[in-house]
Short mmCIF file of C-alpha atoms in Angstrom, two decimals:
data_model
loop_
_atom_site.label_atom_id
_atom_site.label_comp_id
_atom_site.label_asym_id
_atom_site.label_seq_id
_atom_site.Cartn_x
_atom_site.Cartn_y
_atom_site.Cartn_z
CA MET A 1 19.34 99.44 75.60
CA SER A 2 17.21 99.09 72.50
CA THR A 3 19.70 101.36 70.75
CA LEU A 4 22.55 99.11 71.90
CA VAL A 5 20.88 95.91 70.72
CA ALA A 6 19.95 97.43 67.37
CA ALA A 7 23.50 98.69 66.83
CA LEU A 8 24.98 95.31 67.73
CA ARG A 9 22.68 93.48 65.33
CA GLU A 10 23.67 95.76 62.45
CA GLY A 11 27.09 94.15 62.25
CA LEU A 12 26.34 90.62 63.45
CA PRO A 13 24.60 87.63 61.87
CA ASP A 14 21.23 86.30 62.97
CA GLY A 15 21.39 84.44 66.26
CA ALA A 16 24.57 86.13 67.43
CA VAL A 17 22.83 88.57 69.80
CA LEU A 18 20.82 87.04 72.64
CA THR A 19 18.41 89.07 74.78
CA ASP A 20 16.13 86.47 76.35
CA PRO A 21 16.46 86.99 80.14
CA ASP A 22 16.50 83.29 80.96
CA VAL A 23 19.19 82.57 78.37
CA MET A 24 21.28 85.56 79.48
CA ALA A 25 21.08 84.39 83.09
CA SER A 26 23.05 81.29 82.12
CA TYR A 27 25.91 83.55 80.99
CA ALA A 28 25.88 85.77 84.06
CA HIS A 29 28.59 84.17 86.18
CA ASP A 30 31.45 81.72 86.40
CA MET A 31 31.98 79.03 89.08
CA ALA A 32 33.19 81.25 91.92
CA SER A 33 31.34 81.51 95.23
CA PHE A 34 30.61 84.83 96.96
CA CYS A 35 30.91 86.85 93.76
CA PRO A 36 27.92 89.01 92.73
CA ALA A 37 26.72 88.95 89.13
CA GLY A 38 24.65 91.58 87.35
CA GLU A 39 22.07 91.39 84.56
CA PRO A 40 23.53 91.85 81.06
CA ALA A 41 21.77 93.92 78.41
CA ALA A 42 22.81 91.41 75.75
CA VAL A 43 24.92 88.34 75.19
CA VAL A 44 26.91 88.30 71.95
CA LEU A 45 28.45 85.20 70.36
CA PRO A 46 30.73 86.29 67.50
CA ARG A 47 32.51 83.93 65.12
CA THR A 48 35.05 86.30 63.55
CA VAL A 49 37.55 88.94 64.58
CA GLU A 50 35.65 91.58 62.64
CA GLU A 51 32.49 90.76 64.58
CA VAL A 52 34.35 91.21 67.86
CA ARG A 53 35.67 94.55 66.61
CA HIS A 54 32.12 95.62 65.78
CA VAL A 55 31.00 94.77 69.33
CA LEU A 56 33.81 96.78 70.89
CA ARG A 57 33.34 99.75 68.57
CA THR A 58 29.63 99.80 69.40
CA ALA A 59 30.16 99.48 73.14
CA TYR A 60 32.86 102.15 73.11
CA ALA A 61 30.66 104.62 71.26
CA LEU A 62 27.75 104.03 73.64
CA ARG A 63 29.93 103.79 76.79
CA VAL A 64 28.59 100.30 77.58
CA PRO A 65 30.68 97.84 79.64
CA VAL A 66 31.88 94.62 78.00
CA VAL A 67 32.58 91.40 79.90
CA PRO A 68 34.60 88.85 77.87
CA GLN A 69 33.93 85.19 78.61
CA GLY A 70 35.20 81.74 77.78
CA ALA A 71 33.69 78.55 79.19
CA ARG A 72 32.98 80.18 82.59
CA THR A 73 34.93 77.53 84.49
CA GLY A 74 36.85 80.25 86.33
CA LEU A 75 36.94 80.42 90.12
CA SER A 76 37.36 84.12 90.84
CA GLY A 77 34.29 85.84 89.36
CA ALA A 78 36.30 87.36 86.52
CA ALA A 79 33.66 86.37 83.96
CA ASN A 80 30.69 87.65 85.97
CA ALA A 81 28.35 90.07 84.24
CA VAL A 82 27.73 93.61 85.47
CA ASP A 83 24.37 95.33 85.13
CA GLY A 84 23.69 96.61 81.62
CA CYS A 85 26.81 95.08 80.09
CA VAL A 86 27.44 93.23 76.86
CA VAL A 87 28.59 89.71 77.68
CA LEU A 88 31.04 88.82 74.91
CA SER A 89 31.17 85.03 74.74
CA LEU A 90 33.99 83.74 72.55
CA LEU A 91 32.93 80.10 72.58
CA ARG A 92 32.04 80.06 68.86
CA MET A 93 35.55 81.16 67.86
CA ASP A 94 36.83 77.61 68.30
CA ARG A 95 39.14 76.83 65.37
CA VAL A 96 42.70 75.56 65.44
CA LEU A 97 43.99 77.60 62.51
CA GLU A 98 47.51 76.23 62.10
CA ILE A 99 49.89 73.65 63.55
CA ASP A 100 53.53 74.14 62.56
CA ALA A 101 55.54 71.06 63.50
CA VAL A 102 58.85 72.53 62.34
CA ASN A 103 58.64 75.73 64.34
CA ARG A 104 56.56 74.04 67.05
CA TYR A 105 53.66 76.39 67.44
CA ALA A 106 49.91 76.40 66.98
CA VAL A 107 47.67 79.32 66.00
CA VAL A 108 44.26 79.13 67.64
CA GLU A 109 41.10 81.08 68.27
CA PRO A 110 40.17 81.83 71.89
CA GLY A 111 37.23 79.42 72.10
CA VAL A 112 39.34 76.31 71.46
CA VAL A 113 38.97 73.89 74.38
CA ASN A 114 42.27 73.01 76.04
CA ALA A 115 41.80 69.24 75.66
CA ASP A 116 40.83 69.61 72.00
CA LEU A 117 44.06 71.49 71.29
CA SER A 118 46.04 68.79 73.06
CA LYS A 119 44.44 66.11 70.89
CA ALA A 120 45.01 68.11 67.70
CA VAL A 121 48.73 68.65 68.28
CA ALA A 122 49.24 65.07 69.51
CA ALA A 123 48.48 63.93 65.96
CA HIS A 124 51.68 65.76 64.95
CA GLY A 125 53.80 64.23 67.72
CA LEU A 126 53.59 67.43 69.77
CA ALA A 127 52.15 68.50 73.10
CA TYR A 128 50.63 71.62 74.62
CA PRO A 129 51.59 71.13 78.28
CA PRO A 130 49.38 73.52 80.34
CA ASP A 131 46.58 71.34 81.73
CA PRO A 132 44.20 73.00 84.19
CA SER A 133 41.97 70.60 86.12
CA SER A 134 39.06 71.75 83.95
CA TRP A 135 41.03 71.09 80.75
CA GLU A 136 38.16 69.18 79.14
CA GLN A 137 35.90 72.27 79.38
CA CYS A 138 38.06 75.38 79.72
CA THR A 139 39.13 77.41 76.69
CA ILE A 140 42.49 78.74 75.62
CA GLY A 141 41.18 82.31 75.78
CA GLY A 142 40.10 81.79 79.38
CA ASN A 143 43.43 80.15 80.19
CA ILE A 144 45.24 83.18 78.80
CA GLY A 145 42.95 85.60 80.58
CA THR A 146 43.56 84.09 83.99
CA GLY A 147 47.13 82.89 83.44
CA SER A 148 46.11 79.29 84.18
CA GLY A 149 48.40 76.60 85.50
CA GLY A 150 47.79 72.90 85.95
CA LEU A 151 49.16 69.65 87.28
CA CYS A 152 52.29 69.54 85.11
CA CYS A 153 53.52 73.07 85.87
CA VAL A 154 56.35 71.81 88.07
CA LYS A 155 58.20 70.65 84.95
CA TYR A 156 56.61 72.45 82.03
CA GLY A 157 55.48 75.80 83.41
CA VAL A 158 52.25 77.77 83.17
CA THR A 159 50.22 79.23 80.30
CA ALA A 160 52.23 82.47 80.17
CA GLU A 161 55.34 80.55 79.16
CA TYR A 162 53.62 79.19 76.04
CA VAL A 163 52.03 82.34 74.64
CA LEU A 164 54.31 83.61 71.85
CA GLY A 165 51.94 86.17 70.40
CA LEU A 166 48.37 87.45 70.54
CA ASP A 167 45.76 89.16 68.42
CA VAL A 168 43.83 91.50 70.71
CA VAL A 169 40.86 93.78 70.07
CA LEU A 170 41.26 96.91 72.18
CA ALA A 171 38.49 98.77 73.95
CA ASP A 172 37.85 101.10 70.99
CA GLY A 173 37.81 98.27 68.44
CA ARG A 174 41.35 98.60 67.12
CA LEU A 175 43.18 95.33 66.41
CA LEU A 176 46.59 94.86 68.03
CA ARG A 177 49.05 92.10 67.16
CA THR A 178 51.75 91.31 69.72
CA GLY A 179 54.68 88.94 69.93
CA ARG A 180 56.10 86.67 67.28
CA ARG A 181 56.17 83.26 65.61
CA THR A 182 59.91 82.81 65.94
CA ALA A 183 61.78 80.89 68.63
CA LYS A 184 63.39 84.11 69.87
CA GLY A 185 62.42 87.78 69.85
CA VAL A 186 62.92 90.80 72.12
CA ALA A 187 61.60 93.66 69.99
CA GLY A 188 59.97 96.33 72.15
CA TYR A 189 58.10 95.98 75.41
CA ASP A 190 56.61 92.55 76.08
CA LEU A 191 52.95 93.42 75.58
CA THR A 192 52.09 89.75 75.11
CA ARG A 193 52.90 88.94 78.73
CA LEU A 194 50.93 91.99 79.82
CA PHE A 195 47.71 90.55 78.41
CA VAL A 196 48.26 87.10 79.93
CA GLY A 197 46.50 87.13 83.29
CA ALA A 198 44.81 90.50 82.66
CA GLU A 199 41.36 88.86 82.80
CA GLY A 200 39.97 90.84 79.87
CA THR A 201 40.61 94.24 81.46
CA LEU A 202 43.10 95.43 78.81
CA GLY A 203 41.66 93.94 75.63
CA VAL A 204 39.86 90.94 74.16
CA VAL A 205 42.09 88.10 72.94
CA VAL A 206 40.85 86.87 69.55
CA GLY A 207 43.85 84.79 68.50
CA ALA A 208 46.96 83.23 70.01
CA VAL A 209 50.24 81.77 68.84
CA LEU A 210 51.15 79.04 71.30
CA ALA A 211 54.47 77.25 71.72
CA LEU A 212 54.44 73.45 71.57
CA LYS A 213 56.75 70.75 72.90
CA PRO A 214 57.65 67.32 71.54
CA ALA A 215 55.22 64.77 72.94
CA PRO A 216 56.79 63.17 76.03
CA PRO A 217 56.94 59.43 76.70
CA PRO A 218 54.14 57.88 78.79
CA ARG A 219 54.49 58.89 82.42
CA LEU A 220 54.91 56.58 85.37
CA ALA A 221 53.75 57.55 88.87
CA LEU A 222 54.07 56.58 92.50
CA ALA A 223 52.11 57.35 95.66
CA ALA A 224 53.79 57.97 99.01
CA GLU A 225 51.97 58.00 102.35
CA PHE A 226 53.14 60.28 105.16
CA PRO A 227 52.20 60.35 108.85
CA GLY A 228 52.22 64.15 108.92
CA THR A 229 52.48 67.28 106.83
CA ALA A 230 56.00 68.05 108.03
CA ALA A 231 57.31 64.78 106.60
CA ALA A 232 55.49 65.36 103.30
CA GLY A 233 56.85 68.90 103.10
CA GLU A 234 60.35 67.62 103.77
CA ALA A 235 59.98 65.09 100.98
CA VAL A 236 58.92 67.78 98.51
CA ALA A 237 61.88 69.95 99.52
CA THR A 238 64.42 67.14 99.18
CA ILE A 239 63.02 65.98 95.83
CA MET A 240 63.37 69.45 94.36
CA ALA A 241 66.72 70.18 96.03
CA ALA A 242 68.11 66.95 94.60
CA GLY A 243 67.51 68.29 91.09
CA HIS A 244 64.70 65.97 90.05
CA THR A 245 62.25 67.23 87.44
CA PRO A 246 59.02 65.29 87.91
CA SER A 247 56.29 65.99 85.42
CA LEU A 248 53.86 66.06 88.31
CA LEU A 249 54.25 66.38 92.09
CA GLU A 250 50.88 66.59 93.80
CA LEU A 251 49.75 66.42 97.42
CA MET A 252 46.42 65.67 99.08
CA ASP A 253 45.74 66.07 102.79
CA ALA A 254 43.78 63.55 104.88
CA THR A 255 40.48 65.42 104.42
CA THR A 256 40.83 65.27 100.66
CA VAL A 257 41.85 61.61 100.63
CA ARG A 258 38.74 60.67 102.62
CA ALA A 259 36.52 62.72 100.30
CA VAL A 260 37.99 61.09 97.19
CA ASN A 261 37.40 57.65 98.68
CA ARG A 262 33.77 58.45 99.41
CA LEU A 263 33.21 59.67 95.85
CA THR A 264 35.24 57.16 93.84
CA ARG A 265 35.62 54.05 96.06
CA MET A 266 39.31 54.04 95.14
CA ASP A 267 40.39 52.76 98.56
CA LEU A 268 43.17 55.28 99.02
CA PRO A 269 44.92 54.81 102.39
CA GLU A 270 42.90 56.79 104.94
CA SER A 271 45.54 56.26 107.61
CA THR A 272 47.77 58.75 105.82
CA ARG A 273 47.93 62.40 106.88
CA ALA A 274 49.32 63.46 103.51
CA LEU A 275 49.45 61.60 100.21
CA LEU A 276 52.10 62.61 97.69
CA ILE A 277 51.77 61.61 94.03
CA CYS A 278 54.85 61.95 91.85
CA ALA A 279 55.19 61.17 88.14
CA PHE A 280 57.98 61.20 85.57
CA ASP A 281 57.79 61.20 81.77
CA THR A 282 61.53 60.74 81.29
CA PRO A 283 63.17 58.02 79.14
CA ASP A 284 63.66 55.88 82.30
CA PRO A 285 60.83 56.86 84.66
CA ALA A 286 61.20 53.72 86.80
CA ALA A 287 64.72 54.73 87.81
CA ASP A 288 63.60 58.26 88.61
CA LEU A 289 60.70 56.97 90.70
CA ALA A 290 63.04 54.66 92.59
CA ALA A 291 65.25 57.61 93.50
CA VAL A 292 62.28 59.71 94.59
CA GLY A 293 60.85 56.79 96.54
CA ALA A 294 64.09 56.55 98.51
CA LEU A 295 63.91 60.27 99.31
CA CYS A 296 60.31 59.89 100.47
CA ARG A 297 61.23 57.04 102.80
CA ALA A 298 64.13 59.04 104.19
CA ALA A 299 61.73 61.91 104.88
CA GLY A 300 59.42 59.62 106.84
CA ALA A 301 57.03 58.05 104.34
CA THR A 302 55.27 55.02 105.81
CA GLU A 303 54.54 53.52 102.42
CA VAL A 304 55.76 54.13 98.88
CA VAL A 305 53.82 52.43 96.09
CA PRO A 306 55.09 52.79 92.50
CA ALA A 307 52.72 52.06 89.64
CA ASP A 308 53.57 49.07 87.48
CA ASP A 309 52.55 50.67 84.20
CA ALA A 310 50.99 53.72 82.55
CA ALA A 311 47.44 52.51 83.15
CA GLU A 312 48.01 52.15 86.88
CA SER A 313 49.69 55.56 86.89
CA GLU A 314 46.61 57.12 85.32
CA LEU A 315 44.49 55.69 88.14
CA LEU A 316 46.64 57.56 90.66
CA LEU A 317 46.31 60.76 88.64
CA ALA A 318 42.56 60.21 88.37
CA ALA A 319 42.42 60.24 92.17
CA ARG A 320 44.08 63.65 92.20
CA ARG A 321 41.79 65.01 89.50
CA ALA A 322 38.79 63.80 91.52
CA ALA A 323 39.79 65.93 94.53
CA LEU A 324 37.66 68.98 93.75
CA PRO A 325 34.46 67.10 92.79
CA ALA A 326 34.93 64.95 95.89
CA LEU A 327 35.19 67.96 98.19
CA GLU A 328 32.16 69.55 96.51
CA ALA A 329 30.16 66.50 97.59
CA VAL A 330 31.04 67.00 101.28
CA ALA A 331 28.62 69.84 102.04
CA GLY A 332 27.14 70.87 98.70
CA THR A 333 29.10 74.09 98.11
CA THR A 334 32.79 74.87 97.97
CA MET A 335 34.96 77.94 97.95
CA ILE A 336 38.26 77.12 96.30
CA ASP A 337 41.30 79.10 97.33
CA ASP A 338 44.47 79.40 95.29
CA VAL A 339 47.40 80.47 97.45
CA CYS A 340 50.96 79.83 96.32
CA VAL A 341 53.73 79.74 98.93
CA PRO A 342 57.47 78.98 98.80
CA ARG A 343 57.98 75.21 98.62
CA ALA A 344 59.89 75.22 101.90
CA ARG A 345 56.80 76.56 103.71
CA LEU A 346 54.30 74.10 102.28
CA ALA A 347 53.88 72.18 105.55
CA GLU A 348 53.28 75.43 107.45
CA MET A 349 50.56 76.31 104.97
CA LEU A 350 48.81 72.96 105.41
CA ASP A 351 49.05 73.08 109.19
CA GLY A 352 47.77 76.65 109.18
CA VAL A 353 44.77 75.73 107.07
CA ALA A 354 43.97 72.84 109.42
CA ALA A 355 44.01 75.29 112.34
CA ILE A 356 41.70 77.65 110.43
CA ALA A 357 39.30 74.77 109.76
CA ASP A 358 39.15 74.04 113.48
CA GLU A 359 38.71 77.71 114.38
CA TYR A 360 35.79 78.21 112.00
CA ARG A 361 34.30 74.73 112.55
CA LEU A 362 34.41 73.83 108.86
CA THR A 363 35.70 71.07 106.62
CA ILE A 364 38.60 72.42 104.58
CA GLY A 365 40.50 70.01 102.36
CA VAL A 366 43.79 70.88 100.70
CA CYS A 367 45.12 69.58 97.42
CA ALA A 368 48.27 71.14 96.07
CA HIS A 369 50.63 71.34 93.16
CA ALA A 370 53.34 70.62 95.70
CA GLY A 371 56.20 70.94 93.25
CA ASP A 372 55.60 74.67 92.83
CA GLY A 373 53.95 75.43 96.20
CA ASN A 374 50.53 76.17 94.74
CA THR A 375 47.92 75.10 97.30
CA HIS A 376 44.18 74.81 96.82
CA PRO A 377 42.42 74.93 100.20
CA VAL A 378 38.80 74.01 99.50
CA VAL A 379 36.26 75.32 102.02
CA CYS A 380 33.18 73.07 102.20
CA PHE A 381 29.96 74.59 103.51
CA ASP A 382 26.18 74.53 103.39
CA ALA A 383 25.14 77.55 101.33
CA SER A 384 21.62 77.45 102.81
CA ASP A 385 22.96 78.06 106.33
CA PRO A 386 23.68 81.82 106.78
CA ASP A 387 26.01 81.28 109.74
CA GLU A 388 27.99 78.65 107.89
CA ARG A 389 28.22 80.89 104.83
CA ASP A 390 29.63 83.70 106.99
CA ARG A 391 32.15 81.37 108.58
CA ALA A 392 33.19 80.07 105.16
CA ARG A 393 33.81 83.60 103.87
CA ALA A 394 35.77 84.52 106.99
CA SER A 395 37.89 81.37 106.74
CA PHE A 396 38.73 82.23 103.14
CA ASP A 397 40.12 85.59 104.24
CA ALA A 398 42.09 83.91 107.02
CA ILE A 399 43.67 81.56 104.47
CA MET A 400 44.61 84.49 102.25
CA GLU A 401 46.23 86.25 105.20
CA LEU A 402 48.13 83.09 106.10
CA GLY A 403 49.48 82.74 102.57
CA LEU A 404 50.79 86.30 102.49
CA ALA A 405 52.33 85.89 105.95
CA LEU A 406 54.27 82.86 104.66
CA GLY A 407 55.75 84.92 101.81
CA GLY A 408 53.26 83.69 99.24
CA THR A 409 50.88 85.19 96.70
CA ILE A 410 47.08 85.36 96.74
CA THR A 411 46.75 83.49 93.45
CA GLY A 412 49.02 81.13 91.57
CA GLU A 413 46.74 80.32 88.65
CA HIS A 414 43.06 81.18 89.20
CA GLY A 415 43.32 84.94 88.89
CA VAL A 416 41.97 87.84 90.93
CA GLY A 417 38.55 88.63 89.44
CA LEU A 418 36.09 89.89 92.02
CA LEU A 419 36.97 87.43 94.72
CA LYS A 420 40.46 88.66 95.54
CA ARG A 421 40.43 92.28 94.41
CA ASP A 422 40.83 93.70 97.92
CA TRP A 423 43.60 91.24 98.70
CA LEU A 424 45.47 92.20 95.54
CA ALA A 425 45.84 95.73 96.87
CA ARG A 426 47.46 94.33 100.01
CA GLU A 427 49.89 92.21 98.00
CA LEU A 428 50.89 94.89 95.49
CA GLY A 429 51.19 97.81 97.87
CA PRO A 430 50.23 101.42 97.03
CA VAL A 431 52.94 102.06 94.44
CA GLY A 432 52.34 98.80 92.57
CA LEU A 433 48.58 99.37 92.62
CA GLU A 434 48.94 102.91 91.27
CA LEU A 435 51.13 101.78 88.38
CA GLN A 436 48.84 98.92 87.43
CA ARG A 437 45.82 101.23 87.42
CA SER A 438 47.75 103.63 85.20
CA ILE A 439 48.46 100.84 82.72
CA ARG A 440 44.80 99.91 82.64
CA GLN A 441 43.87 103.53 81.95
CA VAL A 442 46.16 103.61 78.89
CA PHE A 443 44.50 100.56 77.31
CA ASP A 444 40.92 101.36 78.38
CA PRO A 445 40.47 105.09 79.07
CA LEU A 446 36.67 104.82 79.36
CA GLY A 447 36.82 101.86 81.73
CA ILE A 448 34.43 99.65 79.76
CA LEU A 449 36.43 96.41 79.75
CA ASN A 450 35.39 94.05 82.54
CA PRO A 451 34.82 96.86 85.04
CA GLY A 452 35.17 96.11 88.74
CA LYS A 453 37.52 93.16 88.17
CA VAL A 454 41.14 92.78 89.31
CA LEU A 455 41.86 96.43 90.29
#
């Protein structure tokens, strides 16, 4: 390892290579539960593409694993260190290099924080729509690595739909440029999409060309209370079938509503069994909300409350964004699932999770991007209680099995990492798994990039 550290320092500036055990421990893992993390040999914080290339060339020559990292807000263990690895933190590569208002794209480094990019492009009358719940901390590189989503995906789509091109350092240190800066382009295989969601197993993203949209008008929201999950699921189905395009369509179950109230004192209606929050950023959002409100009432909503203005709308959205911190406060530790099911089976998913919570004697709250069927069952447990930890882990597997049985996928936006690797094999099947492993072998023949993750 002394040879590794010396070789790394030859091509990096002072302070870029960290070897203090206590400091390295802080880079060892992301925010996922039940995912082991090893002890890195070094943590490297490059500022330039050439420095990243030096790290990869060194690691390749010495056959040392490399674990790329962003802000470590991930929830699947994809950024967890392995023993003896180089942790490659890209946080210092945090520049917005270009904003082109005519062609509507931005060129950024991977360490740019999602919220900072949004603020930068807003000054040009533009918007970068993907908005994960951790948008004030997570980085664009991490978003690309995991294929992140967010609250506005129902209208604007996920990260993959905004990545026009990438600069990627391959396992042996070569620099690859993919994609384009034009509005259209179909030259060759779409390698750009291949890297999105690959979780650093095919290469290290060091630059991205991201598509932008015109900034939308201020959004207006409503909240609808339902006496049961079936009625809420019916409302979601009718809203989407009617052709509405809300900018946000979110759902919280009764467990989540109670948790949010305890944390925030927002006085959300605890009599509800499911709370649906819908927002529009159209030219006439009040008319759209009125139409959706009528559909909610027809589906069985007991109360529909539209916001009077943008400020009141943001309070409703703040309640939804508080869901995960609120559930974390229930028992001290959470395990956040990420199962996406067809919209028509959303109620079955919620009812199934409630049954699993009863079976395993646990609190499990569900918040969901209802408009695209992406549910987040959050298992709350006491990590100091071995029996409760075991039940939490078993309930997680039961939720995964339920999602697949309903025709869903094991992850809609959080990625596979360590947490869901075994379940990925079940979803892909033997032929799909074999082909994906073959692709990984082409890009990383020595297997040094984020080993043990995804496949």
